[in-house]
Coordinates of C-alpha atoms and ligand atoms in Angstrom, one line a residue:
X81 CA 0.0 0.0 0.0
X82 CA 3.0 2.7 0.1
X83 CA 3.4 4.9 -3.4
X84 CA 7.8 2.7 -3.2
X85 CA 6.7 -0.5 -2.7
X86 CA 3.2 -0.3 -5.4
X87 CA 6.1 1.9 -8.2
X88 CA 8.3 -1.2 -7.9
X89 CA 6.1 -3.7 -8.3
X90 CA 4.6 -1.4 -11.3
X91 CA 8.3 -1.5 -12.9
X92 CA 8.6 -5.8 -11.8
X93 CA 5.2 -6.2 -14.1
X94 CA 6.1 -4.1 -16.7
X95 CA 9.8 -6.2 -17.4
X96 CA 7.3 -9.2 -17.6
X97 CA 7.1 -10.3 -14.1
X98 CA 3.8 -12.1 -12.5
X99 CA 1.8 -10.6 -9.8
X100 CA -0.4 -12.6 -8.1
X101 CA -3.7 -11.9 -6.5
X102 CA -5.1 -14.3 -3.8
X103 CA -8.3 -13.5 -4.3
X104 CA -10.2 -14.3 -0.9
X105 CA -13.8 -13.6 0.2
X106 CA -14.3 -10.6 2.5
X107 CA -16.1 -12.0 5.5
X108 CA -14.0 -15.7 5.3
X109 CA -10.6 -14.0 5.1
X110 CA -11.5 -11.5 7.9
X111 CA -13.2 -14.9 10.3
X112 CA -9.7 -16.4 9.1
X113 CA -7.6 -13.6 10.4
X114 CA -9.5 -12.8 13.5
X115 CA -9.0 -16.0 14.8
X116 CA -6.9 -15.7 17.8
X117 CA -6.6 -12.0 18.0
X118 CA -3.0 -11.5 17.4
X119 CA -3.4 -8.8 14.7
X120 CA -2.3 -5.3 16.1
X121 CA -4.3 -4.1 13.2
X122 CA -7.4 -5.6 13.6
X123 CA -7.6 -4.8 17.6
X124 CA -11.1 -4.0 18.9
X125 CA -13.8 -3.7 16.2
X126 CA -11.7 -6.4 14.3
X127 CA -14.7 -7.3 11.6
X128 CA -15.3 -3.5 10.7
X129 CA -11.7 -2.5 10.8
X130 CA -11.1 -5.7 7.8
X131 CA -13.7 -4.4 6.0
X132 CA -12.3 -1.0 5.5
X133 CA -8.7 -2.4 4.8
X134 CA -10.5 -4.4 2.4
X135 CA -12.1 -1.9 0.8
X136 CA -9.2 0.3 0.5
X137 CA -6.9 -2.6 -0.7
X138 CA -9.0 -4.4 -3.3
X139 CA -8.9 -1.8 -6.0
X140 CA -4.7 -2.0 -5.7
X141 CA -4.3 -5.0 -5.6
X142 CA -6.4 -6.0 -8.3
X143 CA -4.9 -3.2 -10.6
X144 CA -1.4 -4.4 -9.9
X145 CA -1.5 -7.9 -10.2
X146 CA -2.1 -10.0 -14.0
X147 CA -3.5 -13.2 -12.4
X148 CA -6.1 -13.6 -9.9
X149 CA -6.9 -16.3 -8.3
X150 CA -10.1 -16.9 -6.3
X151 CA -9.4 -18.8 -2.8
X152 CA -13.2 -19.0 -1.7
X153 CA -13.9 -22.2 0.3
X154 CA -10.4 -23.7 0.0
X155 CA -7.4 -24.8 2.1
X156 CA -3.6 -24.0 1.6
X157 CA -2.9 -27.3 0.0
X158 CA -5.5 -27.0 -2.3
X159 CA -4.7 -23.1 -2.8
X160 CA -1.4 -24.2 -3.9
X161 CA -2.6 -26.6 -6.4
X162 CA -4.5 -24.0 -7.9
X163 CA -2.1 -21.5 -7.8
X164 CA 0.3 -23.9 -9.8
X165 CA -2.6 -24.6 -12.3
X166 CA -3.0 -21.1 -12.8
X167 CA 0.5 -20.5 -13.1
X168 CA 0.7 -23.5 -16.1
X169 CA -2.3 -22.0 -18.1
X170 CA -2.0 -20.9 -21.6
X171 CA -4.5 -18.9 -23.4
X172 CA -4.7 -18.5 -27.1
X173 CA -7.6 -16.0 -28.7
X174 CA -9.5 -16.9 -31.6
X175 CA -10.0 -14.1 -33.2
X176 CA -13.1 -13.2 -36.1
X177 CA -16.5 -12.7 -36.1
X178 CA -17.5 -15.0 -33.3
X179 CA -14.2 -15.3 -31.0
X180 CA -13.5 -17.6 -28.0
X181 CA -9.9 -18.7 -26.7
X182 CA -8.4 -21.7 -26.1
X183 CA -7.3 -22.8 -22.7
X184 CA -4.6 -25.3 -22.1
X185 CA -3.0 -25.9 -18.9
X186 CA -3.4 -28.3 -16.5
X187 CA -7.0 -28.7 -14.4
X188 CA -8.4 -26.1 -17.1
X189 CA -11.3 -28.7 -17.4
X190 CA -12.8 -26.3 -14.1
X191 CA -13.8 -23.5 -16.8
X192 CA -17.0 -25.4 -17.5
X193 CA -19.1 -23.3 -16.1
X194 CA -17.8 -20.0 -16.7
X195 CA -17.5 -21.3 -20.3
X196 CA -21.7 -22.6 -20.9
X197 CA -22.8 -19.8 -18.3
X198 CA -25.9 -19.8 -16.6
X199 CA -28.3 -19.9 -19.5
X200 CA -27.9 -23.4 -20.2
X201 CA -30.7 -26.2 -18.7
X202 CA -29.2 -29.6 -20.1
X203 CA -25.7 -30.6 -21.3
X204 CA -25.4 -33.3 -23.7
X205 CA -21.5 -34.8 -23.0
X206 CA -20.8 -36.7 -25.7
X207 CA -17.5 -39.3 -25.4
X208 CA -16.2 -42.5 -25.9
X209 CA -15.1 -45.3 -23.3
X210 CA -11.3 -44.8 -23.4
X211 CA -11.8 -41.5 -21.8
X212 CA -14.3 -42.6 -19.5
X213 CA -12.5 -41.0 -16.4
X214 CA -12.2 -38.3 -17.6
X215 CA -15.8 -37.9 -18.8
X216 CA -16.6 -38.9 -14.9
X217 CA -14.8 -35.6 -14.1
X218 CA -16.2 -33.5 -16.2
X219 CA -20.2 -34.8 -15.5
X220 CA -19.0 -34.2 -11.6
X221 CA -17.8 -30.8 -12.7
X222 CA -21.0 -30.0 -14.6
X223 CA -23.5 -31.4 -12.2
X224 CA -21.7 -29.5 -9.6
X225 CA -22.6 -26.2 -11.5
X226 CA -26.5 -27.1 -11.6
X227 CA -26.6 -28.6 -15.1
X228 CA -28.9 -31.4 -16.0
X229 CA -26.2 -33.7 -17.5
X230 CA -27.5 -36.2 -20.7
X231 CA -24.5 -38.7 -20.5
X232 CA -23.9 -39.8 -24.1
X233 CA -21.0 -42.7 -24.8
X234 CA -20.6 -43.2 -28.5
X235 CA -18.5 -45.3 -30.7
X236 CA -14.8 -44.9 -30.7
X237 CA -12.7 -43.4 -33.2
X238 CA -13.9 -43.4 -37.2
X239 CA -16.3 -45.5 -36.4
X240 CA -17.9 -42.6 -34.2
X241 CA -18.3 -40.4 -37.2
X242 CA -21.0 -41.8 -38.8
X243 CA -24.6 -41.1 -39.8
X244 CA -26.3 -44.2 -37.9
X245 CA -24.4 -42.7 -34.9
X246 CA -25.2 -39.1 -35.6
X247 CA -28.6 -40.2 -35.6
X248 CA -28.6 -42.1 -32.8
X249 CA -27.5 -38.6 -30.5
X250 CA -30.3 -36.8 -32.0
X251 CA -32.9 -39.3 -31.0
X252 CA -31.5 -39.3 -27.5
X253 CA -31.9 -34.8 -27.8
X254 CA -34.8 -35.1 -28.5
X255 CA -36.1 -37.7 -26.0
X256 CA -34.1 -36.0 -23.6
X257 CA -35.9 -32.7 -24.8
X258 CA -33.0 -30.3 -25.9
X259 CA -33.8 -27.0 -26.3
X260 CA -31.8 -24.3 -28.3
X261 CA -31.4 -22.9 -25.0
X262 CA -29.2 -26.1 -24.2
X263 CA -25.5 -27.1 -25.1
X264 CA -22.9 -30.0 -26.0
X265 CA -19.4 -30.4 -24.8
X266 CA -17.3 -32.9 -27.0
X267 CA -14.7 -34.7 -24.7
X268 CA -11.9 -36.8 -26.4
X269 CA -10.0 -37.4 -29.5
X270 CA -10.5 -35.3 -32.5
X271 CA -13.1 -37.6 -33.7
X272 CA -15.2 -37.1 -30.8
X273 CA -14.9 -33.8 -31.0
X274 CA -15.7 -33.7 -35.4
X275 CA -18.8 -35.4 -33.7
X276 CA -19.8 -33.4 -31.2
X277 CA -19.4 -30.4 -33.0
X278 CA -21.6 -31.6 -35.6
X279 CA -24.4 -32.5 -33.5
X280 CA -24.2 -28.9 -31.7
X281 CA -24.2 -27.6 -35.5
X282 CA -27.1 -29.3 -36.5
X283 CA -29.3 -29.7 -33.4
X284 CA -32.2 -27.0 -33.8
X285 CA -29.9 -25.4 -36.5
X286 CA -27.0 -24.9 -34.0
X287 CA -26.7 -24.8 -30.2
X288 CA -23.8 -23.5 -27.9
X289 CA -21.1 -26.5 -27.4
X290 CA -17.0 -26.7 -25.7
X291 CA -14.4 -29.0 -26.8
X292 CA -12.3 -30.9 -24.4
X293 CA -10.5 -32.6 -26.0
X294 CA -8.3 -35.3 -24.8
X295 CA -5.9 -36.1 -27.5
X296 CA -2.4 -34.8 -28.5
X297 CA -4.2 -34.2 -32.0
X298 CA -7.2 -32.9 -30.8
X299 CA -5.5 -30.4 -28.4
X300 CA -3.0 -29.0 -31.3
X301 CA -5.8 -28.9 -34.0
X302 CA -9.3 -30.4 -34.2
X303 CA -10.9 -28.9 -31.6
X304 CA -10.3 -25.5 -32.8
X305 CA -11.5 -23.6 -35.8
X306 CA -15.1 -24.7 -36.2
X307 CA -14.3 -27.8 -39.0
X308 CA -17.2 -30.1 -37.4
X309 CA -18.0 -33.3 -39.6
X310 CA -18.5 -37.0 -39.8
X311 CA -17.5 -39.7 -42.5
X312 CA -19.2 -41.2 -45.3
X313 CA -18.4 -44.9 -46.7
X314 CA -17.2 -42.7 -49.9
X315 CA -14.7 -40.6 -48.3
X316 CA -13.6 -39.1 -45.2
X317 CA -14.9 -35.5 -43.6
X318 CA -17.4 -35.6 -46.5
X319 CA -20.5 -34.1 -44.3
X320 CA -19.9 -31.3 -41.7
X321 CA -20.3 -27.9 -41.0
X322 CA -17.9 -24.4 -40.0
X323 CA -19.6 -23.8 -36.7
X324 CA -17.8 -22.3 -33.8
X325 CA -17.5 -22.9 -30.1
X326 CA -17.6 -21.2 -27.5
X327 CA -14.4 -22.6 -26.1
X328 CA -11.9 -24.9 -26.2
X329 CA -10.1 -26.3 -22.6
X330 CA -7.5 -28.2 -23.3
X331 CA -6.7 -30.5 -19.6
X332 CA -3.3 -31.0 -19.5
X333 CA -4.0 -33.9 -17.0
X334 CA -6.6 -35.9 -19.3
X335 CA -2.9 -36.8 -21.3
X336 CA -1.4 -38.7 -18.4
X337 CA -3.4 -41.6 -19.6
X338 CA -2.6 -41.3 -23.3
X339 CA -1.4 -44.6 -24.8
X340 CA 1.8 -43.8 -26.7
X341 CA 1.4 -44.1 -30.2
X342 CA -2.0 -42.0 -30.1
X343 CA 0.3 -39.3 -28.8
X344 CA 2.9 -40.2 -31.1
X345 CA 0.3 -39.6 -34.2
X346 CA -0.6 -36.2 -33.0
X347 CA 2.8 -35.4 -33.1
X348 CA 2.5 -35.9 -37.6
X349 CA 0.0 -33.0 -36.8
X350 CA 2.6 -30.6 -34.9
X351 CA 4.8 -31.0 -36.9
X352 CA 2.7 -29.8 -40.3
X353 CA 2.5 -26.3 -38.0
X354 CA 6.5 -26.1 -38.1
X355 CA 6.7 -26.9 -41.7
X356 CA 4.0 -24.0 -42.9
X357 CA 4.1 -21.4 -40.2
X358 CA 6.4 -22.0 -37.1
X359 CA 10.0 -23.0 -37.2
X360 CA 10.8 -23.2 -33.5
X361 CA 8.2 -25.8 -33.6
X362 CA 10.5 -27.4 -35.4
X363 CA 13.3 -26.5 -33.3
X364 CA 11.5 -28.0 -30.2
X365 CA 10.6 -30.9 -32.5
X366 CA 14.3 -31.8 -33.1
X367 CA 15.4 -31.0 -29.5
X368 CA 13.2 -33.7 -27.6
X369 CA 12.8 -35.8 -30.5
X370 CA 13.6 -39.1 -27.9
X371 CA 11.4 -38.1 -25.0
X372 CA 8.5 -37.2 -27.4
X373 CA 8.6 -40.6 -29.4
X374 CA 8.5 -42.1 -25.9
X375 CA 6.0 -40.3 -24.4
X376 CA 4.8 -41.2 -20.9
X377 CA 1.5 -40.2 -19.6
X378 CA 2.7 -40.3 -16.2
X379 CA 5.6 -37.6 -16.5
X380 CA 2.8 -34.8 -17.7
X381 CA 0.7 -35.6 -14.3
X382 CA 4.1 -34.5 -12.4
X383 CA 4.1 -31.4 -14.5
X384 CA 7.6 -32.8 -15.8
X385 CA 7.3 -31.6 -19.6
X386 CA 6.8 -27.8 -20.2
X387 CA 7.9 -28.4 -23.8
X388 CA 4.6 -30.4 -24.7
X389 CA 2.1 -27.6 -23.3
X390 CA 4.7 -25.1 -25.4
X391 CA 4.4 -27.3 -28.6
X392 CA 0.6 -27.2 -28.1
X393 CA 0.3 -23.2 -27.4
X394 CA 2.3 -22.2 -30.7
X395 CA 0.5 -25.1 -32.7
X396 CA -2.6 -24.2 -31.8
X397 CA -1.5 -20.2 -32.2
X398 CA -0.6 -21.4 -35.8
X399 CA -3.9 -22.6 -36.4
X400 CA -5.9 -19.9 -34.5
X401 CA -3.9 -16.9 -36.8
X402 CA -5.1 -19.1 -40.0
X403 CA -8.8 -19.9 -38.9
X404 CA -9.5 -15.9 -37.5
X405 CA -8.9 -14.7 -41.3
X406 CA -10.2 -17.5 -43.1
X407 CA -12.9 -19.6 -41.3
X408 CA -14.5 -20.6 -44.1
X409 CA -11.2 -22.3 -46.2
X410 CA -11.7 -20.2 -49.3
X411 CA -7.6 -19.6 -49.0
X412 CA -5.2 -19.3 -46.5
X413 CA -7.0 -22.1 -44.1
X414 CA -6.3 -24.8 -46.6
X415 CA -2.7 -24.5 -45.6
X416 CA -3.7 -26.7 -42.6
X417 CA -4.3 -29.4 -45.1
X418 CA -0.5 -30.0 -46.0
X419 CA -0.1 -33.3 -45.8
X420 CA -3.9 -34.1 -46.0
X421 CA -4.5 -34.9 -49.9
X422 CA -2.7 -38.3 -49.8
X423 CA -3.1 -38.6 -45.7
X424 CA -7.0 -38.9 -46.4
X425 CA -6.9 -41.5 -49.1
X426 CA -4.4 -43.7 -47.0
X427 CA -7.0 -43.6 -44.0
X428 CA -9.6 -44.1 -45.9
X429 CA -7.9 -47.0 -48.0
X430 CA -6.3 -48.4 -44.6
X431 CA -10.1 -48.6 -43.2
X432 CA -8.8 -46.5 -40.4
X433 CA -6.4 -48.6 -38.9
X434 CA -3.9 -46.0 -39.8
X435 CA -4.2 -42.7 -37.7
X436 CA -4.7 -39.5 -38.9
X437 CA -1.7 -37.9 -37.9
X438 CA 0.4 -41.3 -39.6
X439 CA -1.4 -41.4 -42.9
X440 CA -0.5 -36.8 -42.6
X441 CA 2.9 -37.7 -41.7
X442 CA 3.2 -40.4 -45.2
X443 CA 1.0 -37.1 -47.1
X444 CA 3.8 -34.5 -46.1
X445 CA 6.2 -36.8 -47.6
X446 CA 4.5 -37.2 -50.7
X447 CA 3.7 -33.6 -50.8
X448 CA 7.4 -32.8 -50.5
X449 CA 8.3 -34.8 -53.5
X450 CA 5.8 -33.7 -55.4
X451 CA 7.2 -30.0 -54.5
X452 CA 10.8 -30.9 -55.2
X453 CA 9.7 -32.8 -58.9
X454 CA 8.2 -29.2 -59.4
X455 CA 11.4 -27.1 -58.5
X456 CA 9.7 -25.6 -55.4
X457 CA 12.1 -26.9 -52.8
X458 CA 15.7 -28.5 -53.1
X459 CA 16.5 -32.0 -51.9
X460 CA 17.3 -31.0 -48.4
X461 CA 14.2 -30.1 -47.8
X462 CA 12.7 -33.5 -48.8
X463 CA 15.5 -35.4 -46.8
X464 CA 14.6 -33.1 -43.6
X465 CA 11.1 -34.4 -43.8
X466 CA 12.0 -38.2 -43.6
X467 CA 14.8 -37.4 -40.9
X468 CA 12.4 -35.4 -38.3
X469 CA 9.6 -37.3 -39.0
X470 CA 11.4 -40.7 -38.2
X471 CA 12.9 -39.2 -35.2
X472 CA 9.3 -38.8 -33.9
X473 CA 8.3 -42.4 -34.4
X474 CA 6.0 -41.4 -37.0
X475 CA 5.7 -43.3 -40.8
X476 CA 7.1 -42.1 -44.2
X477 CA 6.2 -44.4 -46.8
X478 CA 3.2 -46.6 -47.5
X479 CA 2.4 -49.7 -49.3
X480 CA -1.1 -50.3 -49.5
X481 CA -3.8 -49.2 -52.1
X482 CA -3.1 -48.9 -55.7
X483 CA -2.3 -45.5 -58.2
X484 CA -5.4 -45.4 -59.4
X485 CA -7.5 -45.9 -56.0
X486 CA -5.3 -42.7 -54.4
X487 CA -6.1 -40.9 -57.6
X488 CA -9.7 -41.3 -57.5
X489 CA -9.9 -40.7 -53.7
X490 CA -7.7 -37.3 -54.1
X491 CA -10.6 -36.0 -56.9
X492 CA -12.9 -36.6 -54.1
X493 CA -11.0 -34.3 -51.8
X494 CA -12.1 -30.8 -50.8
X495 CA -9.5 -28.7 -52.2
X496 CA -10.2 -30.3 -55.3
X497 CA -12.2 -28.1 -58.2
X498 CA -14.3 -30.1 -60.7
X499 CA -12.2 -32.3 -62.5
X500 CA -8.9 -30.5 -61.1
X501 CA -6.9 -31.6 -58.4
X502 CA -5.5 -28.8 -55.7
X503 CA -2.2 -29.7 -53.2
X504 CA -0.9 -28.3 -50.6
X505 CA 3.1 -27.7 -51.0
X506 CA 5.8 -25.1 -49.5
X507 CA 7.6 -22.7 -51.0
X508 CA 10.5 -23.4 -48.1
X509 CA 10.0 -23.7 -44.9
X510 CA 7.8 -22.1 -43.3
X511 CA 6.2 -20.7 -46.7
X512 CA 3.1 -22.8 -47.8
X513 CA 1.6 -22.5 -51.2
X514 CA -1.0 -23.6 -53.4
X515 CA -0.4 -26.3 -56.2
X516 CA -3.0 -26.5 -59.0
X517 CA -3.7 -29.0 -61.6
X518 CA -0.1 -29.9 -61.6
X519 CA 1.2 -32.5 -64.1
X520 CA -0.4 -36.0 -63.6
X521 CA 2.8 -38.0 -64.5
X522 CA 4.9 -35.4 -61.4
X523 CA 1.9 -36.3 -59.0
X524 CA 2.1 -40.2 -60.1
X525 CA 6.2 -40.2 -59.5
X526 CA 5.8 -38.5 -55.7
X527 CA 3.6 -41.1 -55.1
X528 CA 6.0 -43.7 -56.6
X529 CA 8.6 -42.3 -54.3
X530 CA 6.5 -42.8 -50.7
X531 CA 6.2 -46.5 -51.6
X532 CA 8.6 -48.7 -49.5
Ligands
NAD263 N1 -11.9 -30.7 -37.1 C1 -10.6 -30.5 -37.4 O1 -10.1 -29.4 -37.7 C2 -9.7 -31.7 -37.3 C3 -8.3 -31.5 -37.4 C4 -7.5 -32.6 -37.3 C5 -8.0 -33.9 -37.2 N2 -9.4 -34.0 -37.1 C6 -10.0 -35.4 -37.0 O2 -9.6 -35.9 -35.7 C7 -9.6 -37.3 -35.7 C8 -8.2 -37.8 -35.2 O3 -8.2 -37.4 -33.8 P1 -7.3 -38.3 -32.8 O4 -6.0 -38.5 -33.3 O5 -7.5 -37.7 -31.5 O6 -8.1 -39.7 -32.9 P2 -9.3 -40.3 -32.1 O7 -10.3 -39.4 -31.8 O8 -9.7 -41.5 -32.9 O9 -8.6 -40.8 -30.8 C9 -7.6 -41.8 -30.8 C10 -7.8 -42.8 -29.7 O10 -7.4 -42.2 -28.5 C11 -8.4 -42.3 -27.5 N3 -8.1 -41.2 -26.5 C12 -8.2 -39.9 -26.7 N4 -7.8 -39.2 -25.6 C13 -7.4 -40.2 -24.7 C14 -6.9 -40.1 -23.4 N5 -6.6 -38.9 -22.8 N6 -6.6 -41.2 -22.8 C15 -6.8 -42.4 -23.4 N7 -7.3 -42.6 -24.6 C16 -7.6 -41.4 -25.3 C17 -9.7 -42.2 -28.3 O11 -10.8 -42.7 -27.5 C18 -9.3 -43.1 -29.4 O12 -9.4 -44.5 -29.1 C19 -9.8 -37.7 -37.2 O13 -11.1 -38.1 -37.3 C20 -9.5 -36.4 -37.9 O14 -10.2 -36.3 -39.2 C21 -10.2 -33.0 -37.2
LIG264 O1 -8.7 -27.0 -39.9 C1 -8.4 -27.2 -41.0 O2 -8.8 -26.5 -42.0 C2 -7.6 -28.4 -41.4 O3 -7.5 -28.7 -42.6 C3 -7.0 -29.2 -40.3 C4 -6.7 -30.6 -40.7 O4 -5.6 -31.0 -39.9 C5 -7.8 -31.6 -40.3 O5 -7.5 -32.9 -40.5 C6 -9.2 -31.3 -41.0 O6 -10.2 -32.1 -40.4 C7 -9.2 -31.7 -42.4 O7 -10.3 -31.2 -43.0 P1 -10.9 -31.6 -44.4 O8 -11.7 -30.4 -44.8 O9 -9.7 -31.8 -45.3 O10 -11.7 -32.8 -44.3

């Protein structure tokens, strides 16, 4: 409270230091500090004496510190937990016409409520079984905020994103009586989440819905930017909507149970950031290449990895900048498909026994040759690809299908315009481009040169 001490904490802030409000209650923290008497301060009329300091304090300390952190109803052990949660959370702002941020940090899963508000009557949470627990969680969260939770296991995986399951959450809506007044979270891979947004996009027309999502790959891309959708036998991502949530949280802790390889695969995902827009991405990448291929669930409980929840901020940061200009993919947004003209076809081919971020990694390859045959990129380039995508565990070459199966699949992709096909390249690092109808016989020797 004296003009020294408030100037140098002023000056602390302003060289990026963090100031930390406790936030406390009025009448608990003043029964707190009361008890025993042994506060010269609060001698005599102790409750009306706090009340005053309070009232003179709150407005400096709440214009001096940048994080707050409400302490109602809780003891120091579980005030330090919270304090080191708060202290671990990253936020990254969607921008455009209907904004929201994405929190990631450990125990941001407690946002719920702020997040819905107190509009909302019902909550459908739709999730599949592997993430059970932490669908438990998040019902105890909700229920605990008054909400009339509509528990809704579906299908894991692809076979989630279908029209017979699709159909199967609307009957349980509308049983349930969802109004547009209601909302959806999505909790778990990035195929729950495809599915979950879709429902919220086409219940009513559209009602409010929050991704949680669980996965390394649905943490660093699909549960931002509004791309909702489900499958058809024809092709992947073929039905869907651009609808927007109203947040994303992003639980640190839901990755401690993570089976490696799922993490590995979102790692083919991170990595397509670093190639088009964020080279110390790549940096990271290379860095902890061994402790990333081996990834342990258990290490991120003990808070033991700050480079993960750093290679999540700026890979999500890469794909919020893209989606706040261009929501709608009419140009730069279908930079975030590098990778995913041939990736598509492989899944699809594969039946989905190859992930996503695998069958992206193999399609980054590919697209890199193609590049290269053009003249786009040299030779190093191409090599780099196979180097740092090895290092990560994840694949660079693929046997299955045939030439003319990928072909027909890629004509059935989105980027592609009538009888044209549309890739994804770079320019160089960091510099992504658009490749139209390029020569069939270039496109038919990259594709030669991913075979093993
Ligand atoms: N909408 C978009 O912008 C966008 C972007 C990228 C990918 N996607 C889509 O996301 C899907 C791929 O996402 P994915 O890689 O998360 O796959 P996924 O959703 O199939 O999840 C992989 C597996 O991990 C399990 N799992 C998820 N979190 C877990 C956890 N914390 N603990 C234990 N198990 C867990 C899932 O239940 C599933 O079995 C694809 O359908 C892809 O098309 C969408
Ligand atoms: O958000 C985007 O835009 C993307 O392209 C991100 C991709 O990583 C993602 O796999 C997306 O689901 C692909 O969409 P699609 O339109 O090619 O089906």
């Amino acid at each position: 409270m004296t003009p020294q001490i408030y100037e140098a904490l002023l000056s602390y802030r302003q060289q990026g230091g963090l100031i930390v409000y406790l936030d406390a209650d009025p009448e608990e923290a003043s029964a707190r500090a009361s008890h025993g008497n042994k506060r010269p301060l609060l001698a005599g009329q102790a409750h009306e004496r706090w009340m005053e300091l309070f009232k003179q304090r709150r407005p400096v300390y709440e214009a001096i510190a940048n994080l707050t952190v409400p302490s109602h109803g809780t003891n120091p052990k579980a005030m330090a937990q919270r304090l080191s949660e708060a202290l671990n959370e990253r936020t990254v702002h969607v921008s455009g016409s209907e904004p929201y941020e994405v929190y990631i940090g450990p125990g941001v899963s407690s946002r719920l409520h702020a997040l819905l508000g107190d509009k909302v009557v019902r909550v459908a949470l739709i999730h599949t079984h592997p993430v059970q627990h932490h669908a438990d969680h998040a019902r105890a969260l909700l229920r605990q905020a008054g909400y009339r939770v509509c528990d809704i296991a579906v299908p894991d995986a692809e076979a989630g994103k279908s029209v017979q399951v699709a159909q199967g959450v609307w009957t349980r809506l509308a049983q349930e009586g969802f109004t547009r007044s209601d909302a959806v979270v999505g909790l778990g891979g990035g195929a729950a989440t495809d599915l979950a947004g879709y429902i919220a996009a086409t219940w009513m027309r559209g009602i409010a819905y929050v991704n949680c999502p669980t996965s390394l790959l649905a943490m660093v891309d699909a549960s931002t930017g509004g791309k909702t959708g489900i499958n058809l036998p024809e092709g992947k991502n073929l039905v869907g909507a651009f609808y927007t949530p109203l947040g994303v949280l992003a639980d640190l802790k839901t990755l401690s149970t993570l089976p490696t390889d799922i993490f590995v695969e979102g790692l083919g995902e991170v990595v397509k950031c670093g190639f088009i827009h964020d080279q110390r991405i790549l940096q990271i990448l290379e860095d902890h290449a061994a402790d990333l291929r081996t990834f342990d669930g258990a290490q991120i409980e003990q808070g033991e990895e700050p480079f993960i929840a750093e290679l999540i901020e700026r890979s999500v940061l890469v794909k919020a900048r893209v989606v706040s200009v261009d929501l709608k993919e009419s140009g730069p947004r279908e930079f975030l498909n590098y990778g995913h003209t041939l990736g598509h076809a492989i899944e699809q081919l594969e039946h989905f026994t190859w992930r996503h971020g695998q069958a992206v990694a193999v399609g980054m390859v590919f697209a890199a040759e193609l590049a290269h045959l053009l003249g786009h990129i040299d030779q190093e380039l191409v090599d780099y690809h196979r180097e740092l995508l090895t290092s990560l565990g994840l694949e660079t070459s693929w046997s299955g299908g045939s030439w003319e199966q990928v072909l027909d699949l890629m004509h059935r992709d989105k980027k592609a315009r009538g009888d044209e096909l549309r890739f994804i390249i770079l320019d160089g690092l960091g510099r992504p481009a658009h490749l139209d109808n390029p020569p069939l016989e270039a496109v038919h020797e990259a594709f030669e040169r991913i075979r093993s």
